[in-house]
Coordinates of C-alpha atoms in Angstrom, one line a residue:
X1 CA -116.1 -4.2 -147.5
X2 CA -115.6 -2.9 -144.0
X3 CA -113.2 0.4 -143.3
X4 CA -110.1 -1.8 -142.4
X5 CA -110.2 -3.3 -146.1
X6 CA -110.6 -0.4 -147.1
X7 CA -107.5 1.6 -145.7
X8 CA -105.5 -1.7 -146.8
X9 CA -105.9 -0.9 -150.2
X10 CA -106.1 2.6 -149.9
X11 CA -102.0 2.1 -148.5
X12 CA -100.8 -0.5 -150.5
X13 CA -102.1 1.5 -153.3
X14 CA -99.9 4.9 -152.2
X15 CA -96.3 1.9 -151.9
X16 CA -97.4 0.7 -155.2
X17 CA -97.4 4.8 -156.5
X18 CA -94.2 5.0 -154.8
X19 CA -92.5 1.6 -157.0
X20 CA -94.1 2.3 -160.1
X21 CA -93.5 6.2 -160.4
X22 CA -90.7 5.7 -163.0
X23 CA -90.2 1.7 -162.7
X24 CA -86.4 2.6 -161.3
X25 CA -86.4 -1.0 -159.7
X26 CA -88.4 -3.0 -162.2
X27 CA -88.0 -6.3 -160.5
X28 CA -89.1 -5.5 -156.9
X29 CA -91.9 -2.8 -158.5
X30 CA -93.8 -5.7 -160.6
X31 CA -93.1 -8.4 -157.7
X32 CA -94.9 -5.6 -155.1
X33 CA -97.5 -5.4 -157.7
X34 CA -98.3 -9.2 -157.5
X35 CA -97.8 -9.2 -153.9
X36 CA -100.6 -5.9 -153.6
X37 CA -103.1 -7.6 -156.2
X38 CA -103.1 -10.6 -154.5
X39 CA -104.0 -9.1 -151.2
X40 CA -106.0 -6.4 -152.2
X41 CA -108.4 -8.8 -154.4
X42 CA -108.7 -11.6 -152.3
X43 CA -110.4 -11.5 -148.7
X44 CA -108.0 -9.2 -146.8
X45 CA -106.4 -9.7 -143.5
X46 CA -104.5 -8.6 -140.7
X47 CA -101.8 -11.5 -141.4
X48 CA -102.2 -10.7 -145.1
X49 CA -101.6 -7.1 -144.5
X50 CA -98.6 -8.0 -141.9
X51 CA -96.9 -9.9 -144.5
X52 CA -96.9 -7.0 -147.0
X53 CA -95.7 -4.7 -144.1
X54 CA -92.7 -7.2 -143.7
X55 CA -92.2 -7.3 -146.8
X56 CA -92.0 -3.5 -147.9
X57 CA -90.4 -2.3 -144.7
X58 CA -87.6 -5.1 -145.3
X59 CA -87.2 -4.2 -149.0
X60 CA -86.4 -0.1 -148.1
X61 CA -84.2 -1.1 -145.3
X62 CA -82.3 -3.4 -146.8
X63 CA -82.0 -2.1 -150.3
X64 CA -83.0 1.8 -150.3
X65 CA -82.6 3.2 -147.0
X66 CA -81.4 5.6 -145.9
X67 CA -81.0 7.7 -149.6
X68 CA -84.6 7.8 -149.7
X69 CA -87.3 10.3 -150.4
X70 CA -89.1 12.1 -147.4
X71 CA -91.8 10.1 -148.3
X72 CA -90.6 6.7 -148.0
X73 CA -89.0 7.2 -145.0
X74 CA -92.8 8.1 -143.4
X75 CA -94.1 5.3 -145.2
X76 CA -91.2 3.4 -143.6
X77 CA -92.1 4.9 -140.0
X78 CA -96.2 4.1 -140.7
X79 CA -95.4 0.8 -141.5
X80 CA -93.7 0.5 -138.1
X81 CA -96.7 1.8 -136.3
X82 CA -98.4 -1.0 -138.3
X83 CA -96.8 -3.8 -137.5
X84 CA -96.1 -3.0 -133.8
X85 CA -100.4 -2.7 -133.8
X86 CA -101.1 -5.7 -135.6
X87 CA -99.0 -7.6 -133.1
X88 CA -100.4 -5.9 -130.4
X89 CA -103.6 -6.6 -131.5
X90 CA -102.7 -10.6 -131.8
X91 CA -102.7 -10.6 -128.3
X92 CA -106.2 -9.7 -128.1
X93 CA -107.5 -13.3 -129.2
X94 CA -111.3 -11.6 -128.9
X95 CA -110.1 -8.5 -131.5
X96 CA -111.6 -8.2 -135.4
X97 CA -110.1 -5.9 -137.7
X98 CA -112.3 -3.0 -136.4
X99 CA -111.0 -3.2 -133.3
X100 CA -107.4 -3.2 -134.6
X101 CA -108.5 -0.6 -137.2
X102 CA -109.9 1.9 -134.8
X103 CA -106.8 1.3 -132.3
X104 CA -104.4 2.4 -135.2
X105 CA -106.7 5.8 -136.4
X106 CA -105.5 8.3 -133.5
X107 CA -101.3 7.1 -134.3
X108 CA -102.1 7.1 -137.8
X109 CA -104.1 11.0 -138.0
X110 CA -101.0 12.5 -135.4
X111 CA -98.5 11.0 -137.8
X112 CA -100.0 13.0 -140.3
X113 CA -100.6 16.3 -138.4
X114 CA -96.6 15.6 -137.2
X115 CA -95.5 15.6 -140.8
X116 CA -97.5 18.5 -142.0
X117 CA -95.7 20.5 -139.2
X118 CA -92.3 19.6 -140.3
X119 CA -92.5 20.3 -144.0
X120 CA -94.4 23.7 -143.0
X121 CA -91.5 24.6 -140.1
X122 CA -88.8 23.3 -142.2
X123 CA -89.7 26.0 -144.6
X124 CA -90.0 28.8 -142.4
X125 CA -86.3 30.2 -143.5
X126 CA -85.3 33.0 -145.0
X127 CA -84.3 31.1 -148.5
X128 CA -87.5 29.7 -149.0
X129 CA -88.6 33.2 -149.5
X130 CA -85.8 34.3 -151.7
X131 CA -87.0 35.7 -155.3
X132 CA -84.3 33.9 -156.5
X133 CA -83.5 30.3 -154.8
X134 CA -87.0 29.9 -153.4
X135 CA -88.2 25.8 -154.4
X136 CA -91.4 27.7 -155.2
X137 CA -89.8 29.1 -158.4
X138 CA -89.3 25.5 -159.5
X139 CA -92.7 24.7 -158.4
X140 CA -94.3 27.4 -160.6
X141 CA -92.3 26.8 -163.2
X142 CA -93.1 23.3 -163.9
X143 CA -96.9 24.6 -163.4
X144 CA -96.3 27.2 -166.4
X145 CA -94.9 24.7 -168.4
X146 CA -97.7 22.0 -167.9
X147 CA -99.8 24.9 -168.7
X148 CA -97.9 26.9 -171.6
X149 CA -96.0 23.6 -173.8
X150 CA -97.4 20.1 -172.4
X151 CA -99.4 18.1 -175.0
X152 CA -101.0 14.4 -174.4
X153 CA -101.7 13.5 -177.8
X154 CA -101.4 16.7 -179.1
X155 CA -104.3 18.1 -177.1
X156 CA -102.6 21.0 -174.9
X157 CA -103.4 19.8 -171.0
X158 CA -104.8 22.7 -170.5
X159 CA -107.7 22.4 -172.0
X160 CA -107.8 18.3 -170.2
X161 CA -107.8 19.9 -167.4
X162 CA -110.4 22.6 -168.2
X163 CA -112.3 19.6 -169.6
X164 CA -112.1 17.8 -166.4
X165 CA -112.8 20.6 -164.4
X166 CA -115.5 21.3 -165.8
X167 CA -117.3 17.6 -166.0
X168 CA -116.9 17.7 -162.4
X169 CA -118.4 20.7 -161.7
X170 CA -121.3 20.0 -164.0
X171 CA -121.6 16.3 -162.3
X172 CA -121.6 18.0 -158.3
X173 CA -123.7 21.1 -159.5
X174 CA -125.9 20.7 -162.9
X175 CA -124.9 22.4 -166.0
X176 CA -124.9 26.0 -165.5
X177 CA -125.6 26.5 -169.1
X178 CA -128.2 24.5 -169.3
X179 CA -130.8 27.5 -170.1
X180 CA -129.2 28.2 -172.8
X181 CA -129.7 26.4 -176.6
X182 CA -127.1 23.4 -177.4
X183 CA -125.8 25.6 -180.3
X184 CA -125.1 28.4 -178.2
X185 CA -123.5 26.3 -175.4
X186 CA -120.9 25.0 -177.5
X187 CA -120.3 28.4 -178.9
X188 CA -119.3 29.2 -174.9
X189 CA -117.1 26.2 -174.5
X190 CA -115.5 26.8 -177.7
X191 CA -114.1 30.5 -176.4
X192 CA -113.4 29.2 -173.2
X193 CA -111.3 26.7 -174.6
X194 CA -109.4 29.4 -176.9
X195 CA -109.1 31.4 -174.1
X196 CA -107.5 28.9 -172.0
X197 CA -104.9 28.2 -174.8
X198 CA -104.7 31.9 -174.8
X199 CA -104.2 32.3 -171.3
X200 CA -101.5 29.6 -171.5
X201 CA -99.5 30.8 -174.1
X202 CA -99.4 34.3 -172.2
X203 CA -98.7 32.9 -169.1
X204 CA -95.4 31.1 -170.6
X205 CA -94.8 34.2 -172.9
X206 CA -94.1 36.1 -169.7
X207 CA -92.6 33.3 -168.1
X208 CA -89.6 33.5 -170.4
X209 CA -89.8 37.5 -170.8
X210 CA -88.1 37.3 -167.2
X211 CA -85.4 34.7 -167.9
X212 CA -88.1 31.8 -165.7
X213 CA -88.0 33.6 -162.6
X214 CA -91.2 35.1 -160.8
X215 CA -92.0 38.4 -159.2
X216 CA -90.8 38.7 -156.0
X217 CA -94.0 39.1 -154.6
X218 CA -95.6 36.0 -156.0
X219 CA -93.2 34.2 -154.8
X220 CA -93.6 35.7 -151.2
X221 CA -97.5 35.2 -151.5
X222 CA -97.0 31.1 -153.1
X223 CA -94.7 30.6 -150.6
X224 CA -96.3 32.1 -147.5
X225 CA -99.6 30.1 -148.4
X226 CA -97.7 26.7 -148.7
X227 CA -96.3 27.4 -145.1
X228 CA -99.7 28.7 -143.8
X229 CA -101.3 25.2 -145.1
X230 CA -98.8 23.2 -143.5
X231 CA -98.2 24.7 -140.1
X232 CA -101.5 26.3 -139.4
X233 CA -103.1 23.3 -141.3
X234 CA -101.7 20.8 -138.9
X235 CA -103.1 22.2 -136.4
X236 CA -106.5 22.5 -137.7
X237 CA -106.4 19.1 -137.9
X238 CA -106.0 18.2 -134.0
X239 CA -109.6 19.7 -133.7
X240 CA -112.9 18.0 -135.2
X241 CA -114.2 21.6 -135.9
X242 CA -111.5 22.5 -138.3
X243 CA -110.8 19.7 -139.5
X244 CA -113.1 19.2 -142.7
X245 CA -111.8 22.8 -144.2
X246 CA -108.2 21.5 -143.7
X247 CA -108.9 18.5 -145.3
X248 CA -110.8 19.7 -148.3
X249 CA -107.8 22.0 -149.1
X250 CA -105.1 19.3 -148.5
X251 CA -106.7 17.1 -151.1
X252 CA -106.5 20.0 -153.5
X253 CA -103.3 21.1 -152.6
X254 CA -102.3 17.2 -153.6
X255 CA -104.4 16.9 -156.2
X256 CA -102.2 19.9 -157.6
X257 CA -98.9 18.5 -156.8
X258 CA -100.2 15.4 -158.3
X259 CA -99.6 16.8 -161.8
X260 CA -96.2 17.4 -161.7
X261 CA -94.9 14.6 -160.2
X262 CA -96.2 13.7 -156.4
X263 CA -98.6 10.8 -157.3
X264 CA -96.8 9.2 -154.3
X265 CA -97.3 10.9 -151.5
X266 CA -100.4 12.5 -152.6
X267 CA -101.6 9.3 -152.5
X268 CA -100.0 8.2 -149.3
X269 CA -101.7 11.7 -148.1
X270 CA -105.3 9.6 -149.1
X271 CA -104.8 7.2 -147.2
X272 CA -103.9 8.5 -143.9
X273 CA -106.5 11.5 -144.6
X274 CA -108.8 8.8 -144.7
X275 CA -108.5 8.2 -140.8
X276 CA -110.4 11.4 -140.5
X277 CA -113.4 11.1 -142.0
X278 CA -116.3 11.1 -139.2
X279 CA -118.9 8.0 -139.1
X280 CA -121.6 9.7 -140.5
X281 CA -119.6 10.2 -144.0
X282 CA -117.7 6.8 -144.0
X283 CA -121.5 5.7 -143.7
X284 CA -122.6 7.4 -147.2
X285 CA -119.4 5.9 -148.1
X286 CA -120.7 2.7 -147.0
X287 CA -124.2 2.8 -148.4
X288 CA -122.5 3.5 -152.0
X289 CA -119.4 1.5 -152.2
X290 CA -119.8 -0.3 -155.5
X291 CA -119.1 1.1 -159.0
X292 CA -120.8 0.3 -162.1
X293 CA -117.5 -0.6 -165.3
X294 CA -119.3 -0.2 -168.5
X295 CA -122.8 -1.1 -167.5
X296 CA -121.2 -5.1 -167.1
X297 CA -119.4 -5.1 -164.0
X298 CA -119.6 -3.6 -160.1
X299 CA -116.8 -3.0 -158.3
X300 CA -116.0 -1.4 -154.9
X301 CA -114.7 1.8 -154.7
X302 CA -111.7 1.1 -153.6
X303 CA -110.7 -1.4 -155.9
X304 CA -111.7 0.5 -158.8
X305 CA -109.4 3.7 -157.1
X306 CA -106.7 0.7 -157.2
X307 CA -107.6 -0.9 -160.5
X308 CA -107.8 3.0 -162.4
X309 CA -103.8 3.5 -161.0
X310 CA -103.0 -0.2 -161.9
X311 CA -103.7 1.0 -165.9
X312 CA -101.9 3.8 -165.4
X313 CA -98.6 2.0 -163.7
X314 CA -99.6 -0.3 -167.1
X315 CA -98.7 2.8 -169.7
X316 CA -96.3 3.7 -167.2
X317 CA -94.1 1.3 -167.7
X318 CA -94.4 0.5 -171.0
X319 CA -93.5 4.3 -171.4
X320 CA -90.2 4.0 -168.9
X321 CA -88.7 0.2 -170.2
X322 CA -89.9 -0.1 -173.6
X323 CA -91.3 3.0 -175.2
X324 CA -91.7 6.7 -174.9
X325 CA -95.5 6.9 -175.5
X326 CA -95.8 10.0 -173.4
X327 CA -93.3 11.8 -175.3
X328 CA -90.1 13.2 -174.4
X329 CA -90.5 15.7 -172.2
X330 CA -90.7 13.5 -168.3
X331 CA -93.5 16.0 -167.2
X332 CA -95.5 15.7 -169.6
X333 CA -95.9 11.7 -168.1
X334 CA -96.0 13.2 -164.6
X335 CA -98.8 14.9 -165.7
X336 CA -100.9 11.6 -166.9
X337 CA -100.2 10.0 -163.9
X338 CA -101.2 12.7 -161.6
X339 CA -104.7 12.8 -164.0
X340 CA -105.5 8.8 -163.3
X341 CA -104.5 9.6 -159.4
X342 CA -107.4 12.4 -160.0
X343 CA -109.4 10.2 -161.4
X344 CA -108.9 7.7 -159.3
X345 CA -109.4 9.9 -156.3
X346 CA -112.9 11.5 -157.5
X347 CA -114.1 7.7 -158.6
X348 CA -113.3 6.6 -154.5
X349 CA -114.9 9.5 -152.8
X350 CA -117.9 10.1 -155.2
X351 CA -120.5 9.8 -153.0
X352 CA -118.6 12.3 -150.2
X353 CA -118.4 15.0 -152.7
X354 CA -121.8 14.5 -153.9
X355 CA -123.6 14.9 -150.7
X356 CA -121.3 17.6 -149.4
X357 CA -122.3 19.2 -152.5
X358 CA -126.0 18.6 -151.9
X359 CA -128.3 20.9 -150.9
X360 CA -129.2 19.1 -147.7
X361 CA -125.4 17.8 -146.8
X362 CA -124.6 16.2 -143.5
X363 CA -122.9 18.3 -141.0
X364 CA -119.1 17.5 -140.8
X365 CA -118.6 16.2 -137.3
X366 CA -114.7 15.7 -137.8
X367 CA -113.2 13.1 -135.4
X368 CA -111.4 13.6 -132.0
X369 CA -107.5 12.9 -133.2
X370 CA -106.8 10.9 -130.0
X371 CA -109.9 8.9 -129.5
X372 CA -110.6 5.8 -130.0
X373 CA -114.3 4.8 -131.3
X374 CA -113.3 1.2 -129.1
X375 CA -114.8 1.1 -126.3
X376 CA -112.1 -1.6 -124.9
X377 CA -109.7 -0.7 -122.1
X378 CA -107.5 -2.8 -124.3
X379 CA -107.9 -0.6 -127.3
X380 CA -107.1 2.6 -125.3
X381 CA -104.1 1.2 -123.6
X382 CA -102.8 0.2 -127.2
X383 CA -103.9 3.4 -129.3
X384 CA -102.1 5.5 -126.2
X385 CA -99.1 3.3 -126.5
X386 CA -98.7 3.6 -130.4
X387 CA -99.3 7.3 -130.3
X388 CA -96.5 7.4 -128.4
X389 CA -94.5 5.2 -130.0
X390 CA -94.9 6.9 -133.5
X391 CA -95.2 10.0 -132.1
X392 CA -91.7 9.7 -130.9
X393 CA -90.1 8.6 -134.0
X394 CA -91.5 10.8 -136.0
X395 CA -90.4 13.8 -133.7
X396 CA -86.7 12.3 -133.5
X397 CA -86.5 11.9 -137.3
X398 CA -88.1 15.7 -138.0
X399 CA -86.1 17.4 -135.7
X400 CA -82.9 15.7 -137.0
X401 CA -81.5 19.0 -139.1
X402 CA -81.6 20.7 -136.1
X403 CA -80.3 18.5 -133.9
X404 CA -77.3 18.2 -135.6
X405 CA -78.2 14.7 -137.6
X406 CA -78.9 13.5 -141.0
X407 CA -80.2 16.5 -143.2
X408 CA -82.1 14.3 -146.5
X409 CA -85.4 12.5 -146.2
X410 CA -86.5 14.6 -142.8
X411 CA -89.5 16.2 -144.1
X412 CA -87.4 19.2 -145.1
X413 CA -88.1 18.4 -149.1
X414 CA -87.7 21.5 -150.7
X415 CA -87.6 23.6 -147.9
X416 CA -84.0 25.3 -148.9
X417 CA -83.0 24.9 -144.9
X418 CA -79.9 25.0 -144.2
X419 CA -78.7 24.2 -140.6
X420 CA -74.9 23.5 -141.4
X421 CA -72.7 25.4 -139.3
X422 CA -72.9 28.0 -136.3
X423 CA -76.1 29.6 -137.6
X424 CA -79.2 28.1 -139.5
X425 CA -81.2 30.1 -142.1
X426 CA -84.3 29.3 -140.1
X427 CA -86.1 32.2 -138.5
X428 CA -87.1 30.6 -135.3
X429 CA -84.1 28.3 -135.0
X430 CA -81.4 30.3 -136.1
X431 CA -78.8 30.0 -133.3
X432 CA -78.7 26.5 -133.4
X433 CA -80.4 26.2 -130.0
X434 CA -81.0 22.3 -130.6
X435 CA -78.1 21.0 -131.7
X436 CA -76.4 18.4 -130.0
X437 CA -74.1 16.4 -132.7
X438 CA -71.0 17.6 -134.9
X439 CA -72.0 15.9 -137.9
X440 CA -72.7 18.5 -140.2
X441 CA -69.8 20.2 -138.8
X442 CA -66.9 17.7 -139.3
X443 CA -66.8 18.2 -143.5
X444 CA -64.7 17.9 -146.2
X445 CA -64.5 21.0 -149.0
X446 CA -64.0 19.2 -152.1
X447 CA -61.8 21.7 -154.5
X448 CA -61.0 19.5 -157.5
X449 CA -63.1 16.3 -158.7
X450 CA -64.1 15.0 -162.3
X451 CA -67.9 14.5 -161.3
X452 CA -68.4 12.8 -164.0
X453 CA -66.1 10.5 -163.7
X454 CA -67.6 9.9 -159.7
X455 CA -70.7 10.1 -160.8
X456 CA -72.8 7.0 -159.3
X457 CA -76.9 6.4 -159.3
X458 CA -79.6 9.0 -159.8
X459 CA -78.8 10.4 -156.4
X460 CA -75.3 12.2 -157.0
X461 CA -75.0 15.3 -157.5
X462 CA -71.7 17.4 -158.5
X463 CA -69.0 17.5 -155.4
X464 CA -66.6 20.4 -156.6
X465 CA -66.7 23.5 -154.9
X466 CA -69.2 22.0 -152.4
X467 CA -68.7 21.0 -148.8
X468 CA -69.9 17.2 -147.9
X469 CA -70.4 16.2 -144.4
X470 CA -67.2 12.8 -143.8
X471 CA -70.2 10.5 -143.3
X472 CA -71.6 11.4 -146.5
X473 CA -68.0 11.7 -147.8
X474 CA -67.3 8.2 -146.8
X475 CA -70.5 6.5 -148.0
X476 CA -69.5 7.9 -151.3
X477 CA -66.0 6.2 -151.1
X478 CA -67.7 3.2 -150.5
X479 CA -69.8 3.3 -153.3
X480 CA -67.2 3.9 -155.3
X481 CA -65.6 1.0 -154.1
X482 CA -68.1 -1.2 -154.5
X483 CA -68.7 0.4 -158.3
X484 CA -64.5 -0.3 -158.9
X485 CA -64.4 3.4 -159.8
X486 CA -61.0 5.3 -159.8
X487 CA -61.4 8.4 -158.3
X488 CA -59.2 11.5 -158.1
X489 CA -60.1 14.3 -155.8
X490 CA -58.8 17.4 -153.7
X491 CA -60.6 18.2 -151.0
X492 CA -59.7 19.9 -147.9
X493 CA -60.4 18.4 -144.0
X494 CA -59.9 19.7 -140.8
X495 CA -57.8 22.9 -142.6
X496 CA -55.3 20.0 -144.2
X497 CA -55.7 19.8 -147.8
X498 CA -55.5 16.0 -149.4
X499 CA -54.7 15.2 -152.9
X500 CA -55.4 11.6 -154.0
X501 CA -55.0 9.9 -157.4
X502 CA -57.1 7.5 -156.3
X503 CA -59.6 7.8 -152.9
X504 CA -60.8 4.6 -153.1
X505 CA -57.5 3.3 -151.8
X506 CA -56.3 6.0 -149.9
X507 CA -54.8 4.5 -146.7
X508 CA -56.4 7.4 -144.9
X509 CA -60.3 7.8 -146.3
X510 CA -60.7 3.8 -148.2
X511 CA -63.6 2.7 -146.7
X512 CA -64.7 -0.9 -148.0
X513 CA -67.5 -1.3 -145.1
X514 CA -70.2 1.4 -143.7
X515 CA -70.4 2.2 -140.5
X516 CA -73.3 2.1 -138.4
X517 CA -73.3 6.3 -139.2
X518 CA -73.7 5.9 -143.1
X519 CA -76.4 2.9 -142.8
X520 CA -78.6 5.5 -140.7
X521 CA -77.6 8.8 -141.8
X522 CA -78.5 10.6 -145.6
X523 CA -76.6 14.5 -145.9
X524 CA -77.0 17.2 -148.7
X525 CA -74.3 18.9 -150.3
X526 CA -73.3 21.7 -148.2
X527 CA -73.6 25.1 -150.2
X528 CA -70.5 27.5 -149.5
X529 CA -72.0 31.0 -149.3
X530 CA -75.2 32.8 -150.9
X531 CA -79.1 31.5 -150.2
X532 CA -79.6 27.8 -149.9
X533 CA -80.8 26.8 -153.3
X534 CA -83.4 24.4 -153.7
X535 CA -82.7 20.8 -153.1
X536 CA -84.4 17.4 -153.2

């Protein structure tokens, strides 16, 4: 299987992670999964692959975009980048799939390094530091519970994941209780595992001794790393040196998030890391690329990494539309799935980890991030031209918060920024220097609403005492519209208050079509006073 084929499947994989996280759209997520199995286990092409591309890009335009997650907005800009190479490459009637493949590498590994500077500089604000409305107090709570309360059968996932851990350290390095006597080995791993419970229970006991919220300076230390791996990461990556230490914490940093909930674009994250393996590992990738299922069958790597998620999308679903197998408690299934993405993950790059493990490991070479291994002129015109081209996308949609634009689905995920207004919480940014629209400006104060009554899809979230930019406003008067809903609201606009039985057929604010604004644009809730709390 040659390294085109395989970064197919590695990226049709991370869209199928995206439709089949919680089976919201059951329809379109099992008609993607036809559409991915049938291309990913048949002989794999360019048109093949342009056809999905189509396909997905079409679906999140026409039916998702633009309330979408930061994610699928950069799998919506990658798939761009796709498509406008595989057309490009067309014209090249001389062209196989490694020459298109090794066009697309230096677009696809800035696209990365861009987004890894957003999220990082989008969190560089005061509130993401703040003891008390920091995201990372969300994020290590859900850690504490996985730890402290989740069960998968009853077995606390603590000791799974001690389990795990420890397989794969024995796999990589030996046993390192091997000189001792099978009795007294499982003596040791019996008071590990209690001590792990132990450990659990104390961390969660503590957890709720201070009403879940962390010290201060854990948060400043969690928070400050996350920042330092995403800003100063990026940048390790535009240099072959660096690269291999930045990529080995990435994956971990993923494999992390992976257990409570961001399967999706950790495995996204795989695909475009993939770019960036050197030629000397993507050949010990190549000289062991099949997998043996139960002493009866080989398969490649990559379609067992594809096959492993495929079971779990399986339970998934059954657990989402039928019936609870997981349990009750959604993180508890977050957690399963972000164990067969591990799984998954450690089955694909096996033979990576065991010779950078090995006593006599290649050297990590790391690749140049705006090279092209072609040696075509044709192939460096075109890589030159699609860096560009995604380059500057990218930039336009990360900088949008600050330009005065759309506020959602910018990379800023969790980042409490908060641009709204004549200053921004953000330490290097916080005059406003960029901004060059009124959109986050021209609002509406919403002082009296039954939310819910207005409440409409996963998405809302409660309107009163909460400023709304009038693009968001409106799009939610169309919706409502659209849903037949009856609506009464005060709000306040432009210092005149309105009062309205009914908004949907207000003379002044009815709104039964979108405007080009509300097709493009996706706002937050605008938070009054105090620190920015956290926000999707």
């Amino acid at each position: 299987m040659n390294h085109f084929s395989v970064f197919t499947i590695l990226y049709l994989t991370a869209f199928l992670c995206e439709m089949a996280e919680n089976w919201k759209h059951p329809g379109f997520a099992a008609a993607f999964l036809v559409i991915i199995c049938a291309i990913a286990f048949t002989r794999i092409t360019r048109l093949k692959f342009f056809i999905f591309l189509i396909a997905s890009t079409a679906y999140i335009l026409l039916f998702r975009f633009p309330e979408v997650a930061n994610h699928v907005n950069f799998i919506l800009l990658v798939n761009l980048t796709l498509i406008v190479g595989i057309a490009y490459s067309w014209l090249r009637p001389t062209w196989q799939d490694a020459d298109f493949f090794e066009m697309i590498k230096p677009p696809l590994r800035l696209s990365m390094v861009l987004v890894y500077f957003f999220t990082g500089f989008h969190k560089f604000n005061q509130d993401f530091f703040h003891p008390q409305a920091s995201c990372i107090d969300e994020f290590l709570s859900q850690f504490v519970w996985l730890l402290d309360r989740s069960r998968v059968l009853f077995v606390p996932t603590i000791l799974i994941l001690l389990a795990a851990g420890s397989l794969l350290y024995a796999r990589l390095f030996g046993n390192p209780l091997r000189r001792f006597s099978g009795i007294v080995q499982s003596g040791i791993w019996v008071g590990i595992a209690i001590a792990a419970v132990f450990l659990g229970q104390l961390i969660g006991s503590t957890h709720d001794l201070i009403q879940a919220r962390f010290p201060a300076p854990l948060i400043l230390l969690v928070a400050g790393t996350v920042i330092l791996w995403e800003i100063i990461g990026s940048l390790m990556l535009l240099f072959p040196k660096t690269q291999a230490l930045m990529l080995a914490f990435s994956l971990a940093m993923h494999a992390s998030f992976a257990l409570i909930g961001f399967v999706d674009f950790s495995a996204l994250a795989v695909a475009l890391l993939f770019t960036f393996i050197p030629p000397a590992y993507l050949n010990v990738l190549d000289q062991r690329p099949s997998v043996r299922i139960g002493g009866v069958a080989t398969v490649s790597r990559a379609h067992a990494y594809l096959s492993i998620l495929l079971v779990g999308f399986f339970f998934g679903g059954i657990h989402h539309k039928i019936y609870p197998i997981y349990g009750p408690k959604i993180l508890t299934a977050l957690f399963i799935s972000g164990m067969f993405f591990l799984v998954a993950t450690i089955v694909f790059y096996w033979p990576i980890l065991v010779r950078l493990c090995a006593a006599n490991r290649l050297p990590w070479t790391g690749v140049p991030l705006l090279s092209s291994a072609s040696t075509t002129a044709q192939s460096g015109q075109g890589h030159r031209a699609l860096v560009l081209f995604s380059a500057s996308i990218i930039l336009l949609f990360g900088l949008s918060p600050y330009l005065g634009l759309r506020t959602a689905g910018t990379f800023s995920m969790f980042s409490n920024l908060k641009t709204e207004g004549e200053y921004s919480n953000h330490f290097l940014l916080g005059q406003n220097q960029l901004k060059l629209w009124g959109y986050q400006e021209d609002v509406v104060e919403v002082l009296e609403i039954d939310d819910e009554t207005a409440r409409l899809g996963h998405k809302y979230r409660p309107l009163k005492g909460y400023k709304l930019p009038v693009v968001e406003f409106r799009k939610l008067v169309h919706k409502w519209t659209e849903a037949n809903y009856t609506v009464p609201i005060r709000f306040v606009h432009n210092g005149v208050e309105y009062a309205s039985a009914d908004i949907v057929n207000d003379p002044t604010w009815k709104t039964p079509n979108r405007t080009w604004e509300t097709y493009l644009m996706d706002f937050r809730i605008i938070q009054p006073d105090g620190a920015n709390q956290c926000r999707w």
